Tab-separated table of C-alpha atoms and ligand atoms in Angstrom:
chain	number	residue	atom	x	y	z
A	274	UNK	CA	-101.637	-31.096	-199.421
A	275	UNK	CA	-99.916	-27.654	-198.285
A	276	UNK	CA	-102.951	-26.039	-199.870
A	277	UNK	CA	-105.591	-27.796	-198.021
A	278	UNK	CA	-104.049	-27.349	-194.598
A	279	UNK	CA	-103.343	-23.702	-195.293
A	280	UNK	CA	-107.265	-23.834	-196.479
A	281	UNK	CA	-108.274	-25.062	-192.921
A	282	UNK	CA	-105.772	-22.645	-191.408
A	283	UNK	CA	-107.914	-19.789	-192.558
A	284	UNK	CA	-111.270	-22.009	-192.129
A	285	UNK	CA	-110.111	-22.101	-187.889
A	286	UNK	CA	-109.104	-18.429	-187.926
A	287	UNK	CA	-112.927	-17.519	-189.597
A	288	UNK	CA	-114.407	-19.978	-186.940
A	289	UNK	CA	-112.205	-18.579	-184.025
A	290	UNK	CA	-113.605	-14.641	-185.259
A	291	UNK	CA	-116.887	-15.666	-185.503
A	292	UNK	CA	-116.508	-17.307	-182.240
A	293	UNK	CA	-115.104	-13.932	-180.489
A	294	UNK	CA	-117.745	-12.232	-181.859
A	295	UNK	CA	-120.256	-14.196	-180.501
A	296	UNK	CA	-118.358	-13.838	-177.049
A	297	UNK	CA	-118.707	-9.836	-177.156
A	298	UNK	CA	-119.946	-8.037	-174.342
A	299	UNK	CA	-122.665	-7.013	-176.195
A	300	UNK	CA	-123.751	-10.161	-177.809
A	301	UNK	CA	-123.424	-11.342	-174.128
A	302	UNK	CA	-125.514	-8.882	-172.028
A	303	UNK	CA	-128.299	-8.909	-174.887
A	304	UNK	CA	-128.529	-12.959	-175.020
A	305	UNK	CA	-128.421	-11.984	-170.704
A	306	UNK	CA	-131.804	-9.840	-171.007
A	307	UNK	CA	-133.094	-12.505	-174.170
A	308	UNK	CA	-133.077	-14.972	-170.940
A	309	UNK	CA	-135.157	-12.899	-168.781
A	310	UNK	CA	-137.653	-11.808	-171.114
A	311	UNK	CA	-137.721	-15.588	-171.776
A	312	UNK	CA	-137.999	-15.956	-167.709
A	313	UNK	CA	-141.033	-13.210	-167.628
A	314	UNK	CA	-142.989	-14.826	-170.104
A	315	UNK	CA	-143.092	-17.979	-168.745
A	316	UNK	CA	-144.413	-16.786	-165.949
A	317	UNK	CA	-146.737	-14.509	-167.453
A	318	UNK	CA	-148.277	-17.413	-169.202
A	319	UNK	CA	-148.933	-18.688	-165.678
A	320	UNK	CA	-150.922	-15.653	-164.648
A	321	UNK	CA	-153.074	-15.469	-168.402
A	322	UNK	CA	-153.801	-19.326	-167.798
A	323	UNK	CA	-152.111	-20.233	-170.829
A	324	UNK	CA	-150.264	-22.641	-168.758
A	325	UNK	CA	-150.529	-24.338	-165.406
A	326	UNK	CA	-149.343	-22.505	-162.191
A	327	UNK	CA	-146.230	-24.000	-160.997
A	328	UNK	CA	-144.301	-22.402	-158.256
A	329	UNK	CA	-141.235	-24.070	-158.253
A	330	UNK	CA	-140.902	-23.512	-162.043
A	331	UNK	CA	-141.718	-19.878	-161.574
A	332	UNK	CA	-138.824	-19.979	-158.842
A	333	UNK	CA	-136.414	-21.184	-160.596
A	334	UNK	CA	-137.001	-18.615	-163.535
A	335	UNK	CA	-136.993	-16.010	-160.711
A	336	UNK	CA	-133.356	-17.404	-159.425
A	337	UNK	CA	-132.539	-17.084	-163.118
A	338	UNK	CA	-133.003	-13.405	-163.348
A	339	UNK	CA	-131.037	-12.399	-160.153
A	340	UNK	CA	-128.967	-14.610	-161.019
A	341	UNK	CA	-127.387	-12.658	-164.127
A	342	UNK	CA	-127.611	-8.979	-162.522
A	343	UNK	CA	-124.010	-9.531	-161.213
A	344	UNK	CA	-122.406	-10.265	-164.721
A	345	UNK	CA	-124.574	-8.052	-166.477
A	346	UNK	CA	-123.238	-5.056	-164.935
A	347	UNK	CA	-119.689	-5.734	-165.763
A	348	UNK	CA	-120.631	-6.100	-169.801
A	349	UNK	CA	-120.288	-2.442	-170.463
A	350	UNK	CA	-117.059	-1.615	-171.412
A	351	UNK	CA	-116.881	1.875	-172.485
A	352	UNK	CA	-117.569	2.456	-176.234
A	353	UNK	CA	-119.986	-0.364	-176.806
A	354	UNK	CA	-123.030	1.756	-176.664
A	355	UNK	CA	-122.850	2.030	-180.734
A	356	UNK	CA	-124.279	-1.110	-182.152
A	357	UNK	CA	-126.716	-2.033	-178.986
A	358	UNK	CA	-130.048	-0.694	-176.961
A	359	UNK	CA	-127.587	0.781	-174.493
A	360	UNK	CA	-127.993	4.450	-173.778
A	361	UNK	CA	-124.924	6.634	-173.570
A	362	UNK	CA	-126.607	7.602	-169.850
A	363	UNK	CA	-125.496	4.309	-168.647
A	364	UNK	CA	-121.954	5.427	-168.636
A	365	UNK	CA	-122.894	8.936	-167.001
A	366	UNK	CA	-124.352	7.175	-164.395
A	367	UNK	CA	-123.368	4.079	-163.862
A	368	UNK	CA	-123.493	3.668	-160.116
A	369	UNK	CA	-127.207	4.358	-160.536
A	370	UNK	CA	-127.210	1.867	-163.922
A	371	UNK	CA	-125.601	-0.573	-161.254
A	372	UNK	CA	-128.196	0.374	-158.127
A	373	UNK	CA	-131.085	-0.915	-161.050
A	374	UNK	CA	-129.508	-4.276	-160.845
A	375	UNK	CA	-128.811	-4.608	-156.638
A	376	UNK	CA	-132.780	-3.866	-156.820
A	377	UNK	CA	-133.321	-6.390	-159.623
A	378	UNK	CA	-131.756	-8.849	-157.400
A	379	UNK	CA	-133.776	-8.205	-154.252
A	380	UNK	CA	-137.057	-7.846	-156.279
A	381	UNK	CA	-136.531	-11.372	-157.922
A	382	UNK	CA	-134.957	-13.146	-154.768
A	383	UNK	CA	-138.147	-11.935	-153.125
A	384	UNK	CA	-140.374	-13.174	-155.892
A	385	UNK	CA	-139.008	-16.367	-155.759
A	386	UNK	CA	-139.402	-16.962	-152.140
A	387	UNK	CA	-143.084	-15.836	-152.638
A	388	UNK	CA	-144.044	-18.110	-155.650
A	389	UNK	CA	-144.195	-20.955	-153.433
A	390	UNK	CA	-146.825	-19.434	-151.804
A	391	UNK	CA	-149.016	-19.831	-154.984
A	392	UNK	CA	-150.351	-17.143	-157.566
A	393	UNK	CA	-151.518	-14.636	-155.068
A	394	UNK	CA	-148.697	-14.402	-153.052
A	395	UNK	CA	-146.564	-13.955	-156.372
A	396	UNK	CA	-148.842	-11.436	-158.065
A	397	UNK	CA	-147.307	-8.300	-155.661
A	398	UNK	CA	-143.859	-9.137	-155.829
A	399	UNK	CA	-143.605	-10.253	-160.082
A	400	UNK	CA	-145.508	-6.297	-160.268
A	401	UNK	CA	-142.518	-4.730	-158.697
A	402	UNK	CA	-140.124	-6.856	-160.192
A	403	UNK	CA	-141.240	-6.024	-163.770
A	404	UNK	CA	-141.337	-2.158	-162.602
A	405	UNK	CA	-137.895	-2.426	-162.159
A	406	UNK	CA	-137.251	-4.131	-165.280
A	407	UNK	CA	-139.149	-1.212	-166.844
A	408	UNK	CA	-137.409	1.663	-164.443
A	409	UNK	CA	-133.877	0.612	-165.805
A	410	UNK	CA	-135.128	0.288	-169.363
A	411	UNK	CA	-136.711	3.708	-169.916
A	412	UNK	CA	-133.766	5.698	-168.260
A	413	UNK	CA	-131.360	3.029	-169.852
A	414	UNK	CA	-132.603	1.557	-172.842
A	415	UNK	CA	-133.420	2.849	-176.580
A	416	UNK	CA	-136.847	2.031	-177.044
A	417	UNK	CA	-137.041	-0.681	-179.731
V	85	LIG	C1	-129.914	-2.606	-164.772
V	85	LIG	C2	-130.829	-2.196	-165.811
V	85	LIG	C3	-131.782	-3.216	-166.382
V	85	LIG	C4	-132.689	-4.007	-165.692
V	85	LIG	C5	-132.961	-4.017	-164.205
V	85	LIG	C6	-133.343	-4.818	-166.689
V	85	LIG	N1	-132.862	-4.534	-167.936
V	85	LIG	FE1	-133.418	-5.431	-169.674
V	85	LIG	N2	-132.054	-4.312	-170.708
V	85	LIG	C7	-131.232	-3.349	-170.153
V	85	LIG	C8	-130.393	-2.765	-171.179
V	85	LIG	C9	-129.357	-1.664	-170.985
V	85	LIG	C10	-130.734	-3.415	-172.369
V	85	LIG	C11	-130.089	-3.172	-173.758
V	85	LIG	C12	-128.790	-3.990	-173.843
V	85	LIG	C13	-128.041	-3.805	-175.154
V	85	LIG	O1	-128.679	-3.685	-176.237
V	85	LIG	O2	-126.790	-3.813	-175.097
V	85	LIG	C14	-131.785	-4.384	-172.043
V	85	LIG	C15	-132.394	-5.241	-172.971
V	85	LIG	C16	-133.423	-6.118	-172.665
V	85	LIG	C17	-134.074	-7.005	-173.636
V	85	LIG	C18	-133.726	-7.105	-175.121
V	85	LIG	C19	-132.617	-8.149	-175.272
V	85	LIG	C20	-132.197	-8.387	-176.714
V	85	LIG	O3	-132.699	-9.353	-177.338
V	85	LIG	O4	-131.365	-7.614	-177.242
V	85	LIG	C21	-135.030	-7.713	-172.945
V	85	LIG	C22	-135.967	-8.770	-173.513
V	85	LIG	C23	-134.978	-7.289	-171.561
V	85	LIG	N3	-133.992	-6.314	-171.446
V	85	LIG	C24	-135.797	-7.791	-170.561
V	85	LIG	C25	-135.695	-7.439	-169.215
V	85	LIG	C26	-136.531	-7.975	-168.167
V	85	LIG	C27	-137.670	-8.950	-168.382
V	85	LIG	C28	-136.111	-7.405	-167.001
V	85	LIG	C29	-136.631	-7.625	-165.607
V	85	LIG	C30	-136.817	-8.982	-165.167
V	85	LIG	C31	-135.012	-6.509	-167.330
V	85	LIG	N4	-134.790	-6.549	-168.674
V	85	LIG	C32	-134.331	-5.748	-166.397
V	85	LIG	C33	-131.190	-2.972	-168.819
V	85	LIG	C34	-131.907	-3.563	-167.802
């Protein structure tokens, strides 16, 4: 009996490190940027006509994207460039790192407010959105 609960003892410690490690900032801003890629290509799909135009769908994946800029800036704890896409420069500049996500917030607040307006009124503001999206990543970003 003292076997098998010292057994599970160690089976709850593996789960509770697997669980911290899924927790990490880096783990955290990547799944972060996974869920605005996701965002981008749903809306993208809109644009190619692989799916119906819906505004308030494209909205809501536009509130989506602001929406993490605020965390996502705090996930960089120094030292965690090893082991991610994260360029050393973000730490060397990290006011202007942070300036990429104030603008990533505007662009996609402004998006959002203009997919209601249909796929025209969209088309402008999702272009400047996904410039910013590409400024941060090629002064930030390891290409992949
Ligand atoms: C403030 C700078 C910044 C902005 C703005 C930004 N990104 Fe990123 N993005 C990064 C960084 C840095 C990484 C690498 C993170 C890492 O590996 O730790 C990344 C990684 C990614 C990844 C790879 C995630 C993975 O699976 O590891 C995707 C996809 C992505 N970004 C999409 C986007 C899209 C789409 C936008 C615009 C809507 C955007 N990003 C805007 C900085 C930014």
């Amino acid at each position: 009996m003292k076997r098998i609960i010292i057994a599970l003892a160690i089976g709850c410690t593996v789960l509770a490190g697997a669980a911290i490690a899924q927790e990490s900032p880096i783990k955290k801003r990547q799944a972060l940027m996974k869920q605005n890629g996701e965002a981008t290509d749903l809306i993208v799909k809109m644009f190619k006509g692989e799916t119906p135009y819906d505004g308030a769908a494209a909205a809501a994946a536009l509130t989506k994207i602001g929406g993490m800029a605020d965390e996502f800036i705090t996930l960089f704890p120094e030292g965690t460039a090893k082991d991610s896409y994260a360029k050393p420069e973000i730490w060397q500049n990290k006011a202007d790192f942070d300036s990429w996500a104030v603008k990533l917030k505007e662009d996609s607040a402004k998006a959002a407010t203009a997919a209601a307006g249909g796929m025209d009124a969209l088309q402008p503001a999702f272009a400047e959105l996904g410039q910013t999206c590409r400024g941060c990543h090629e002064k930030y970003r390891v290409p992949q």
